[in-house]
Amino acid sequence: MARRTAEAHAARGRLGLESNPCRRSLVCAPDYPCHQPLRAPDDVARAERLLHGQAEIVWIKWAARYGVNQAQALAGTRFERYSVLIQAAQAGLGVALVPRFLVRDNLVNGTLVEPPDVAIDVEEQGHYLCYQPERLESSSALRQLREWMLAEAGREGESAR
């Protein structure tokens, strides 16, 4: 769907920049597994899930990958902002499946942890920047945003290897 949307923009004289697939990480508070160990996908399916209201597809793909009932995977508390969803995970309210680049620092400083073997690549959830070619020449803000997106996509690609 997103690719078709990007192609439609291109057909109208707009260029698009597509980042790499968005690497997702399943995260929770460091002490959350103590309450309910997360050793297997079924454990995650029984845990309280924290979902982004606009990105339920990631839990659907996770469920398909691990053979978990889709309805069960979609049961949970929904949030409209990743920042609030991540804070809920840090507070021990459940497990979240979020873009890895948003929690990279949390994983390094230990405010969130990743149970093993449950990250998933979700191609349909990449990031797109569509713009008219002439705007790239005239807008330094657009150029800076484009360069930043390219740099972040490169960093994410390196950390996934």
PDB file of C-alpha atoms in Angstrom:
ATOM      1  CA  MET A   1       0.000   0.000   0.000  1.00  0.00           C
ATOM      2  CA  ALA A   2       2.718   2.517   0.954  1.00  0.00           C
ATOM      3  CA  ARG A   3       4.711   1.688  -2.176  1.00  0.00           C
ATOM      4  CA  ARG A   4       1.639   2.334  -4.347  1.00  0.00           C
ATOM      5  CA  THR A   5       1.111   5.643  -2.551  1.00  0.00           C
ATOM      6  CA  ALA A   6       4.731   6.626  -3.185  1.00  0.00           C
ATOM      7  CA  GLU A   7       4.377   5.644  -6.850  1.00  0.00           C
ATOM      8  CA  ALA A   8       1.234   7.777  -7.135  1.00  0.00           C
ATOM      9  CA  HIS A   9       3.140  10.780  -5.773  1.00  0.00           C
ATOM     10  CA  ALA A  10       5.944  10.152  -8.255  1.00  0.00           C
ATOM     11  CA  ALA A  11       3.436  10.066 -11.116  1.00  0.00           C
ATOM     12  CA  ARG A  12       2.292  13.565 -10.100  1.00  0.00           C
ATOM     13  CA  GLY A  13       5.807  14.984 -10.289  1.00  0.00           C
ATOM     14  CA  ARG A  14       6.801  14.352  -6.698  1.00  0.00           C
ATOM     15  CA  LEU A  15       9.911  12.458  -5.698  1.00  0.00           C
ATOM     16  CA  GLY A  16       9.999  10.117  -2.768  1.00  0.00           C
ATOM     17  CA  LEU A  17      12.670   8.952  -0.384  1.00  0.00           C
ATOM     18  CA  GLU A  18      11.989   5.569   1.194  1.00  0.00           C
ATOM     19  CA  SER A  19      13.936   4.412   4.220  1.00  0.00           C
ATOM     20  CA  ASN A  20      14.880   0.837   5.024  1.00  0.00           C
ATOM     21  CA  PRO A  21      12.263  -1.444   6.537  1.00  0.00           C
ATOM     22  CA  CYS A  22      11.638  -0.409  10.092  1.00  0.00           C
ATOM     23  CA  ARG A  23      13.281  -2.840  12.504  1.00  0.00           C
ATOM     24  CA  ARG A  24      10.984  -3.435  15.450  1.00  0.00           C
ATOM     25  CA  SER A  25      11.985  -4.524  18.914  1.00  0.00           C
ATOM     26  CA  LEU A  26       9.850  -6.096  21.581  1.00  0.00           C
ATOM     27  CA  VAL A  27      10.668  -4.223  24.782  1.00  0.00           C
ATOM     28  CA  CYS A  28       9.593  -4.101  28.397  1.00  0.00           C
ATOM     29  CA  ALA A  29      10.784  -2.762  31.737  1.00  0.00           C
ATOM     30  CA  PRO A  30      13.783  -4.629  33.197  1.00  0.00           C
ATOM     31  CA  ASP A  31      11.678  -6.016  36.062  1.00  0.00           C
ATOM     32  CA  TYR A  32       8.641  -6.906  33.927  1.00  0.00           C
ATOM     33  CA  PRO A  33       9.907 -10.409  33.070  1.00  0.00           C
ATOM     34  CA  CYS A  34      10.239 -11.064  36.819  1.00  0.00           C
ATOM     35  CA  HIS A  35       6.472 -10.832  37.143  1.00  0.00           C
ATOM     36  CA  GLN A  36       5.871 -12.953  34.056  1.00  0.00           C
ATOM     37  CA  PRO A  37       8.921 -14.530  32.398  1.00  0.00           C
ATOM     38  CA  LEU A  38       9.069 -13.908  28.639  1.00  0.00           C
ATOM     39  CA  ARG A  39      10.885 -16.963  27.322  1.00  0.00           C
ATOM     40  CA  ALA A  40       8.719 -17.835  24.309  1.00  0.00           C
ATOM     41  CA  PRO A  41       6.181 -16.202  21.981  1.00  0.00           C
ATOM     42  CA  ASP A  42       3.317 -17.773  23.948  1.00  0.00           C
ATOM     43  CA  ASP A  43       4.581 -15.957  27.056  1.00  0.00           C
ATOM     44  CA  VAL A  44       4.455 -12.668  25.144  1.00  0.00           C
ATOM     45  CA  ALA A  45       0.949 -13.500  23.908  1.00  0.00           C
ATOM     46  CA  ARG A  46      -0.176 -13.884  27.538  1.00  0.00           C
ATOM     47  CA  ALA A  47       1.545 -10.670  28.651  1.00  0.00           C
ATOM     48  CA  GLU A  48      -0.144  -7.279  28.638  1.00  0.00           C
ATOM     49  CA  ARG A  49       0.545  -5.799  25.212  1.00  0.00           C
ATOM     50  CA  LEU A  50       0.974  -2.111  24.515  1.00  0.00           C
ATOM     51  CA  LEU A  51      -0.008  -1.193  20.948  1.00  0.00           C
ATOM     52  CA  HIS A  52       0.326   1.897  18.789  1.00  0.00           C
ATOM     53  CA  GLY A  53      -3.125   2.698  17.403  1.00  0.00           C
ATOM     54  CA  GLN A  54      -1.737   3.397  13.922  1.00  0.00           C
ATOM     55  CA  ALA A  55       0.618   0.402  13.749  1.00  0.00           C
ATOM     56  CA  GLU A  56      -1.375  -2.674  14.733  1.00  0.00           C
ATOM     57  CA  ILE A  57       0.039  -4.411  11.638  1.00  0.00           C
ATOM     58  CA  VAL A  58       3.280  -5.039  13.529  1.00  0.00           C
ATOM     59  CA  TRP A  59       1.482  -7.200  16.098  1.00  0.00           C
ATOM     60  CA  ILE A  60      -0.391  -8.997  13.293  1.00  0.00           C
ATOM     61  CA  LYS A  61       2.927  -9.777  11.583  1.00  0.00           C
ATOM     62  CA  TRP A  62       4.467 -10.805  14.911  1.00  0.00           C
ATOM     63  CA  ALA A  63       1.533 -13.165  15.551  1.00  0.00           C
ATOM     64  CA  ALA A  64       1.847 -14.683  12.071  1.00  0.00           C
ATOM     65  CA  ARG A  65       5.589 -15.176  12.481  1.00  0.00           C
ATOM     66  CA  TYR A  66       5.239 -16.994  15.797  1.00  0.00           C
ATOM     67  CA  GLY A  67       1.918 -18.796  15.231  1.00  0.00           C
ATOM     68  CA  VAL A  68       0.040 -16.762  17.831  1.00  0.00           C
ATOM     69  CA  ASN A  69      -3.701 -16.102  17.525  1.00  0.00           C
ATOM     70  CA  GLN A  70      -4.128 -12.722  15.799  1.00  0.00           C
ATOM     71  CA  ALA A  71      -7.043 -11.600  17.978  1.00  0.00           C
ATOM     72  CA  GLN A  72      -5.014 -12.414  21.074  1.00  0.00           C
ATOM     73  CA  ALA A  73      -2.049 -10.448  19.713  1.00  0.00           C
ATOM     74  CA  LEU A  74      -4.237  -7.374  19.123  1.00  0.00           C
ATOM     75  CA  ALA A  75      -5.669  -7.380  22.637  1.00  0.00           C
ATOM     76  CA  GLY A  76      -4.045  -4.698  24.738  1.00  0.00           C
ATOM     77  CA  THR A  77      -3.840  -1.029  25.592  1.00  0.00           C
ATOM     78  CA  ARG A  78      -3.564   1.362  22.643  1.00  0.00           C
ATOM     79  CA  PHE A  79      -1.602   4.567  22.485  1.00  0.00           C
ATOM     80  CA  GLU A  80      -1.526   7.254  19.801  1.00  0.00           C
ATOM     81  CA  ARG A  81       2.064   8.358  20.436  1.00  0.00           C
ATOM     82  CA  TYR A  82       5.150   6.198  20.601  1.00  0.00           C
ATOM     83  CA  SER A  83       6.582   8.433  23.324  1.00  0.00           C
ATOM     84  CA  VAL A  84       3.688   7.590  25.658  1.00  0.00           C
ATOM     85  CA  LEU A  85       3.729   3.908  24.659  1.00  0.00           C
ATOM     86  CA  ILE A  86       7.456   3.714  25.460  1.00  0.00           C
ATOM     87  CA  GLN A  87       6.893   5.423  28.830  1.00  0.00           C
ATOM     88  CA  ALA A  88       4.183   2.859  29.606  1.00  0.00           C
ATOM     89  CA  ALA A  89       6.616   0.042  28.823  1.00  0.00           C
ATOM     90  CA  GLN A  90       9.270   1.668  31.038  1.00  0.00           C
ATOM     91  CA  ALA A  91       6.700   1.887  33.841  1.00  0.00           C
ATOM     92  CA  GLY A  92       6.176  -1.884  33.649  1.00  0.00           C
ATOM     93  CA  LEU A  93       2.668  -1.771  32.197  1.00  0.00           C
ATOM     94  CA  GLY A  94       3.401  -4.354  29.500  1.00  0.00           C
ATOM     95  CA  VAL A  95       5.395  -5.242  26.413  1.00  0.00           C
ATOM     96  CA  ALA A  96       5.651  -3.017  23.348  1.00  0.00           C
ATOM     97  CA  LEU A  97       6.707  -3.687  19.770  1.00  0.00           C
ATOM     98  CA  VAL A  98       8.291  -0.415  18.663  1.00  0.00           C
ATOM     99  CA  PRO A  99      10.682   0.954  16.048  1.00  0.00           C
ATOM    100  CA  ARG A 100      14.142   0.079  17.305  1.00  0.00           C
ATOM    101  CA  PHE A 101      15.586   3.509  16.586  1.00  0.00           C
ATOM    102  CA  LEU A 102      13.132   5.029  19.093  1.00  0.00           C
ATOM    103  CA  VAL A 103      14.365   2.841  21.969  1.00  0.00           C
ATOM    104  CA  ARG A 104      18.051   2.449  21.082  1.00  0.00           C
ATOM    105  CA  ASP A 105      19.153   4.730  23.951  1.00  0.00           C
ATOM    106  CA  ASN A 106      16.716   3.085  26.402  1.00  0.00           C
ATOM    107  CA  LEU A 107      18.188  -0.326  25.602  1.00  0.00           C
ATOM    108  CA  VAL A 108      21.724   0.986  26.091  1.00  0.00           C
ATOM    109  CA  ASN A 109      20.966   2.680  29.427  1.00  0.00           C
ATOM    110  CA  GLY A 110      18.885  -0.250  30.691  1.00  0.00           C
ATOM    111  CA  THR A 111      15.519   1.481  31.141  1.00  0.00           C
ATOM    112  CA  LEU A 112      14.100  -1.068  28.672  1.00  0.00           C
ATOM    113  CA  VAL A 113      15.161  -4.627  27.834  1.00  0.00           C
ATOM    114  CA  GLU A 114      14.516  -6.962  24.899  1.00  0.00           C
ATOM    115  CA  PRO A 115      13.426 -10.532  25.503  1.00  0.00           C
ATOM    116  CA  PRO A 116      15.492 -12.732  23.151  1.00  0.00           C
ATOM    117  CA  ASP A 117      14.463 -13.852  19.646  1.00  0.00           C
ATOM    118  CA  VAL A 118      11.327 -11.751  19.207  1.00  0.00           C
ATOM    119  CA  ALA A 119      12.367  -8.750  17.054  1.00  0.00           C
ATOM    120  CA  ILE A 120      10.771  -8.550  13.618  1.00  0.00           C
ATOM    121  CA  ASP A 121      11.307  -6.602  10.397  1.00  0.00           C
ATOM    122  CA  VAL A 122       8.123  -5.011   9.091  1.00  0.00           C
ATOM    123  CA  GLU A 123       8.605  -3.769   5.546  1.00  0.00           C
ATOM    124  CA  GLU A 124       5.202  -2.095   5.255  1.00  0.00           C
ATOM    125  CA  GLN A 125       6.083   0.219   8.110  1.00  0.00           C
ATOM    126  CA  GLY A 126       8.992   2.098   6.514  1.00  0.00           C
ATOM    127  CA  HIS A 127       9.199   5.871   6.454  1.00  0.00           C
ATOM    128  CA  TYR A 128       8.591   8.033   3.423  1.00  0.00           C
ATOM    129  CA  LEU A 129       9.398  11.615   2.560  1.00  0.00           C
ATOM    130  CA  CYS A 130       7.639  12.798  -0.594  1.00  0.00           C
ATOM    131  CA  TYR A 131       8.516  16.155  -2.072  1.00  0.00           C
ATOM    132  CA  GLN A 132       8.428  18.102  -5.309  1.00  0.00           C
ATOM    133  CA  PRO A 133      11.892  18.152  -6.929  1.00  0.00           C
ATOM    134  CA  GLU A 134      12.064  21.955  -7.076  1.00  0.00           C
ATOM    135  CA  ARG A 135      11.421  22.173  -3.308  1.00  0.00           C
ATOM    136  CA  LEU A 136      14.656  20.317  -2.614  1.00  0.00           C
ATOM    137  CA  GLU A 137      16.564  23.103  -4.353  1.00  0.00           C
ATOM    138  CA  SER A 138      14.733  25.951  -2.629  1.00  0.00           C
ATOM    139  CA  SER A 139      14.287  24.645   0.926  1.00  0.00           C
ATOM    140  CA  SER A 140      17.255  24.156   3.207  1.00  0.00           C
ATOM    141  CA  ALA A 141      14.920  22.693   5.867  1.00  0.00           C
ATOM    142  CA  LEU A 142      13.762  20.004   3.416  1.00  0.00           C
ATOM    143  CA  ARG A 143      17.364  19.218   2.454  1.00  0.00           C
ATOM    144  CA  GLN A 144      18.346  18.937   6.124  1.00  0.00           C
ATOM    145  CA  LEU A 145      15.377  16.663   6.889  1.00  0.00           C
ATOM    146  CA  ARG A 146      16.189  14.471   3.866  1.00  0.00           C
ATOM    147  CA  GLU A 147      19.863  14.186   4.858  1.00  0.00           C
ATOM    148  CA  TRP A 148      18.915  13.379   8.454  1.00  0.00           C
ATOM    149  CA  MET A 149      16.504  10.639   7.295  1.00  0.00           C
ATOM    150  CA  LEU A 150      19.202   9.133   5.077  1.00  0.00           C
ATOM    151  CA  ALA A 151      21.729   9.220   7.928  1.00  0.00           C
ATOM    152  CA  GLU A 152      19.295   7.617  10.395  1.00  0.00           C
ATOM    153  CA  ALA A 153      18.327   4.935   7.877  1.00  0.00           C
ATOM    154  CA  GLY A 154      22.026   4.171   7.424  1.00  0.00           C
ATOM    155  CA  ARG A 155      22.602   3.983  11.187  1.00  0.00           C
ATOM    156  CA  GLU A 156      19.643   1.655  11.621  1.00  0.00           C
ATOM    157  CA  GLY A 157      20.865  -0.567   8.785  1.00  0.00           C
ATOM    158  CA  GLU A 158      24.308  -0.793  10.397  1.00  0.00           C
ATOM    159  CA  SER A 159      22.951  -1.632  13.860  1.00  0.00           C
ATOM    160  CA  ALA A 160      20.713  -4.396  12.462  1.00  0.00           C
ATOM    161  CA  ARG A 161      23.701  -6.247  10.993  1.00  0.00           C
TER     162      ARG A 161
END
